[in-house]
PDB file of C-alpha atoms in Angstrom:
ATOM      1  CA  UNK A   1       9.729   8.323  14.549  1.00  0.00           C
ATOM      2  CA  UNK A   2       8.086   9.587  11.314  1.00  0.00           C
ATOM      3  CA  UNK A   3       6.852  13.168  11.206  1.00  0.00           C
ATOM      4  CA  UNK A   4       2.878  13.038  11.718  1.00  0.00           C
ATOM      5  CA  UNK A   5       1.428  13.929   8.514  1.00  0.00           C
ATOM      6  CA  UNK A   6      -2.279  12.967   7.440  1.00  0.00           C
ATOM      7  CA  UNK A   7      -2.189  11.794   3.757  1.00  0.00           C
ATOM      8  CA  UNK A   8      -5.593  11.762   1.992  1.00  0.00           C
ATOM      9  CA  UNK A   9      -4.260   9.392  -0.652  1.00  0.00           C
ATOM     10  CA  UNK A  10      -3.219   6.819   1.794  1.00  0.00           C
ATOM     11  CA  UNK A  11      -6.398   7.345   4.100  1.00  0.00           C
ATOM     12  CA  UNK A  12      -8.919   5.714   1.610  1.00  0.00           C
ATOM     13  CA  UNK A  13      -9.657   2.420   3.275  1.00  0.00           C
ATOM     14  CA  UNK A  14      -8.299   0.030   0.589  1.00  0.00           C
ATOM     15  CA  UNK A  15      -5.219   2.075  -0.042  1.00  0.00           C
ATOM     16  CA  UNK A  16      -4.499   2.177   3.696  1.00  0.00           C
ATOM     17  CA  UNK A  17      -4.840  -1.409   3.945  1.00  0.00           C
ATOM     18  CA  UNK A  18      -2.628  -1.856   0.797  1.00  0.00           C
ATOM     19  CA  UNK A  19       0.180   0.237   2.371  1.00  0.00           C
ATOM     20  CA  UNK A  20      -0.149  -1.683   5.766  1.00  0.00           C
ATOM     21  CA  UNK A  21       0.398  -4.933   4.078  1.00  0.00           C
ATOM     22  CA  UNK A  22       3.235  -3.710   1.991  1.00  0.00           C
ATOM     23  CA  UNK A  23       4.828  -2.090   4.832  1.00  0.00           C
ATOM     24  CA  UNK A  24       4.840  -5.270   6.778  1.00  0.00           C
ATOM     25  CA  UNK A  25       6.979  -7.170   4.037  1.00  0.00           C
ATOM     26  CA  UNK A  26       9.436  -6.404   1.182  1.00  0.00           C
ATOM     27  CA  UNK A  27       7.092  -7.130  -1.423  1.00  0.00           C
ATOM     28  CA  UNK A  28       3.438  -8.692  -1.879  1.00  0.00           C
ATOM     29  CA  UNK A  29       1.889 -10.059  -5.061  1.00  0.00           C
ATOM     30  CA  UNK A  30      -1.332  -8.669  -6.680  1.00  0.00           C
ATOM     31  CA  UNK A  31      -3.143 -11.758  -6.158  1.00  0.00           C
ATOM     32  CA  UNK A  32      -2.502 -12.028  -2.377  1.00  0.00           C
ATOM     33  CA  UNK A  33      -3.682  -8.331  -2.103  1.00  0.00           C
ATOM     34  CA  UNK A  34      -6.756  -8.983  -3.905  1.00  0.00           C
ATOM     35  CA  UNK A  35      -7.685 -11.970  -1.920  1.00  0.00           C
ATOM     36  CA  UNK A  36      -6.764 -10.210   1.391  1.00  0.00           C
ATOM     37  CA  UNK A  37      -8.651  -7.073   0.422  1.00  0.00           C
ATOM     38  CA  UNK A  38     -11.665  -9.034  -1.169  1.00  0.00           C
ATOM     39  CA  UNK A  39     -12.129  -6.591  -4.104  1.00  0.00           C
ATOM     40  CA  UNK A  40     -12.149  -6.879  -7.942  1.00  0.00           C
ATOM     41  CA  UNK A  41      -8.867  -6.829 -10.195  1.00  0.00           C
ATOM     42  CA  UNK A  42     -10.188  -3.553 -11.631  1.00  0.00           C
ATOM     43  CA  UNK A  43     -10.770  -1.945  -8.238  1.00  0.00           C
ATOM     44  CA  UNK A  44      -7.477  -3.109  -7.080  1.00  0.00           C
ATOM     45  CA  UNK A  45      -5.826  -2.014 -10.122  1.00  0.00           C
ATOM     46  CA  UNK A  46      -6.978   1.668  -9.792  1.00  0.00           C
ATOM     47  CA  UNK A  47      -5.806   1.800  -6.170  1.00  0.00           C
ATOM     48  CA  UNK A  48      -2.500   0.461  -7.058  1.00  0.00           C
ATOM     49  CA  UNK A  49      -2.176   2.946 -10.126  1.00  0.00           C
ATOM     50  CA  UNK A  50      -2.905   5.915  -7.815  1.00  0.00           C
ATOM     51  CA  UNK A  51      -0.120   4.846  -5.270  1.00  0.00           C
ATOM     52  CA  UNK A  52       2.315   4.209  -8.099  1.00  0.00           C
ATOM     53  CA  UNK A  53       1.387   7.644  -9.717  1.00  0.00           C
ATOM     54  CA  UNK A  54       2.334   9.412  -6.387  1.00  0.00           C
ATOM     55  CA  UNK A  55       5.600   7.221  -6.151  1.00  0.00           C
ATOM     56  CA  UNK A  56       4.372   5.403  -3.071  1.00  0.00           C
ATOM     57  CA  UNK A  57       4.404   1.958  -4.682  1.00  0.00           C
ATOM     58  CA  UNK A  58       6.823   0.036  -6.993  1.00  0.00           C
ATOM     59  CA  UNK A  59       5.546  -2.597  -9.443  1.00  0.00           C
ATOM     60  CA  UNK A  60       7.690  -5.466 -10.561  1.00  0.00           C
ATOM     61  CA  UNK A  61       6.590  -7.862 -13.229  1.00  0.00           C
ATOM     62  CA  UNK A  62       7.870 -11.497 -13.006  1.00  0.00           C
ATOM     63  CA  UNK A  63       7.394 -14.482 -14.916  1.00  0.00           C
ATOM     64  CA  UNK A  64       7.328 -17.776 -12.863  1.00  0.00           C
ATOM     65  CA  UNK A  65       6.322 -20.978 -14.048  1.00  0.00           C
ATOM     66  CA  UNK A  66       5.117 -19.550 -17.435  1.00  0.00           C
ATOM     67  CA  UNK A  67       2.751 -17.229 -15.639  1.00  0.00           C
ATOM     68  CA  UNK A  68       3.198 -13.515 -15.288  1.00  0.00           C
ATOM     69  CA  UNK A  69       2.979 -12.047 -11.689  1.00  0.00           C
ATOM     70  CA  UNK A  70       2.844  -8.528 -10.441  1.00  0.00           C
ATOM     71  CA  UNK A  71       4.917  -7.949  -7.324  1.00  0.00           C
ATOM     72  CA  UNK A  72       4.434  -4.593  -5.337  1.00  0.00           C
ATOM     73  CA  UNK A  73       6.346  -2.886  -2.758  1.00  0.00           C
ATOM     74  CA  UNK A  74       6.384   0.351  -0.914  1.00  0.00           C
ATOM     75  CA  UNK A  75       9.037   2.820  -2.169  1.00  0.00           C
ATOM     76  CA  UNK A  76      11.239   4.756   0.627  1.00  0.00           C
ATOM     77  CA  UNK A  77       8.782   7.769  -0.001  1.00  0.00           C
ATOM     78  CA  UNK A  78       5.712   5.385   0.502  1.00  0.00           C
ATOM     79  CA  UNK A  79       7.169   4.057   3.755  1.00  0.00           C
ATOM     80  CA  UNK A  80       7.710   7.579   4.970  1.00  0.00           C
ATOM     81  CA  UNK A  81       4.224   8.592   4.053  1.00  0.00           C
ATOM     82  CA  UNK A  82       2.722   5.559   5.405  1.00  0.00           C
ATOM     83  CA  UNK A  83       4.615   5.970   8.773  1.00  0.00           C
ATOM     84  CA  UNK A  84       3.719   9.700   8.875  1.00  0.00           C
ATOM     85  CA  UNK A  85       0.075   8.964   8.146  1.00  0.00           C
ATOM     86  CA  UNK A  86      -0.225   6.368  11.003  1.00  0.00           C
ATOM     87  CA  UNK A  87       1.357   8.698  13.278  1.00  0.00           C
ATOM     88  CA  UNK A  88      -1.042  11.288  12.474  1.00  0.00           C
ATOM     89  CA  UNK A  89      -4.043   8.942  13.090  1.00  0.00           C
ATOM     90  CA  UNK A  90      -2.472   8.104  16.420  1.00  0.00           C
ATOM     91  CA  UNK A  91      -2.198  11.860  17.314  1.00  0.00           C
ATOM     92  CA  UNK A  92      -5.902  12.250  16.453  1.00  0.00           C
ATOM     93  CA  UNK A  93      -7.001   9.206  18.401  1.00  0.00           C
ATOM     94  CA  UNK A  94      -4.746  10.268  21.542  1.00  0.00           C
ATOM     95  CA  UNK A  95      -6.146  13.902  21.445  1.00  0.00           C
ATOM     96  CA  UNK A  96      -9.672  12.596  21.682  1.00  0.00           C
ATOM     97  CA  UNK A  97      -9.128  10.460  24.643  1.00  0.00           C
TER      98      UNK A  97
END
C-alpha cells in the first residue's frame, strides 16, 4: 500500500484524470487523452508539461505511418505519487463518513 500523501499537483481535475488514465496502462497517446478529457491541445500540453516537469510523466515521440505521435506514461515516481494521492483522498473520505 502506498503512503497516503496529498499531492496538490496531481489534485487538479485534469491532471488527476491524466494520472488515472496513465496509471491504468503502460502508455497512452496524446490524442486519446485529449479526446477522453475533452480539452484543447494547448490546455492538455500545459498539464502534461507540469507533470513531466515534476518527473511524474514521461514523453516518447514516435513516428507511425508518417505521422508523429506523442506517447505518455507514468514514471515510477509518478505511479508512487498517484497511489499516495489516491490513498490520501480515501483517508479524507473515510474520516468524513
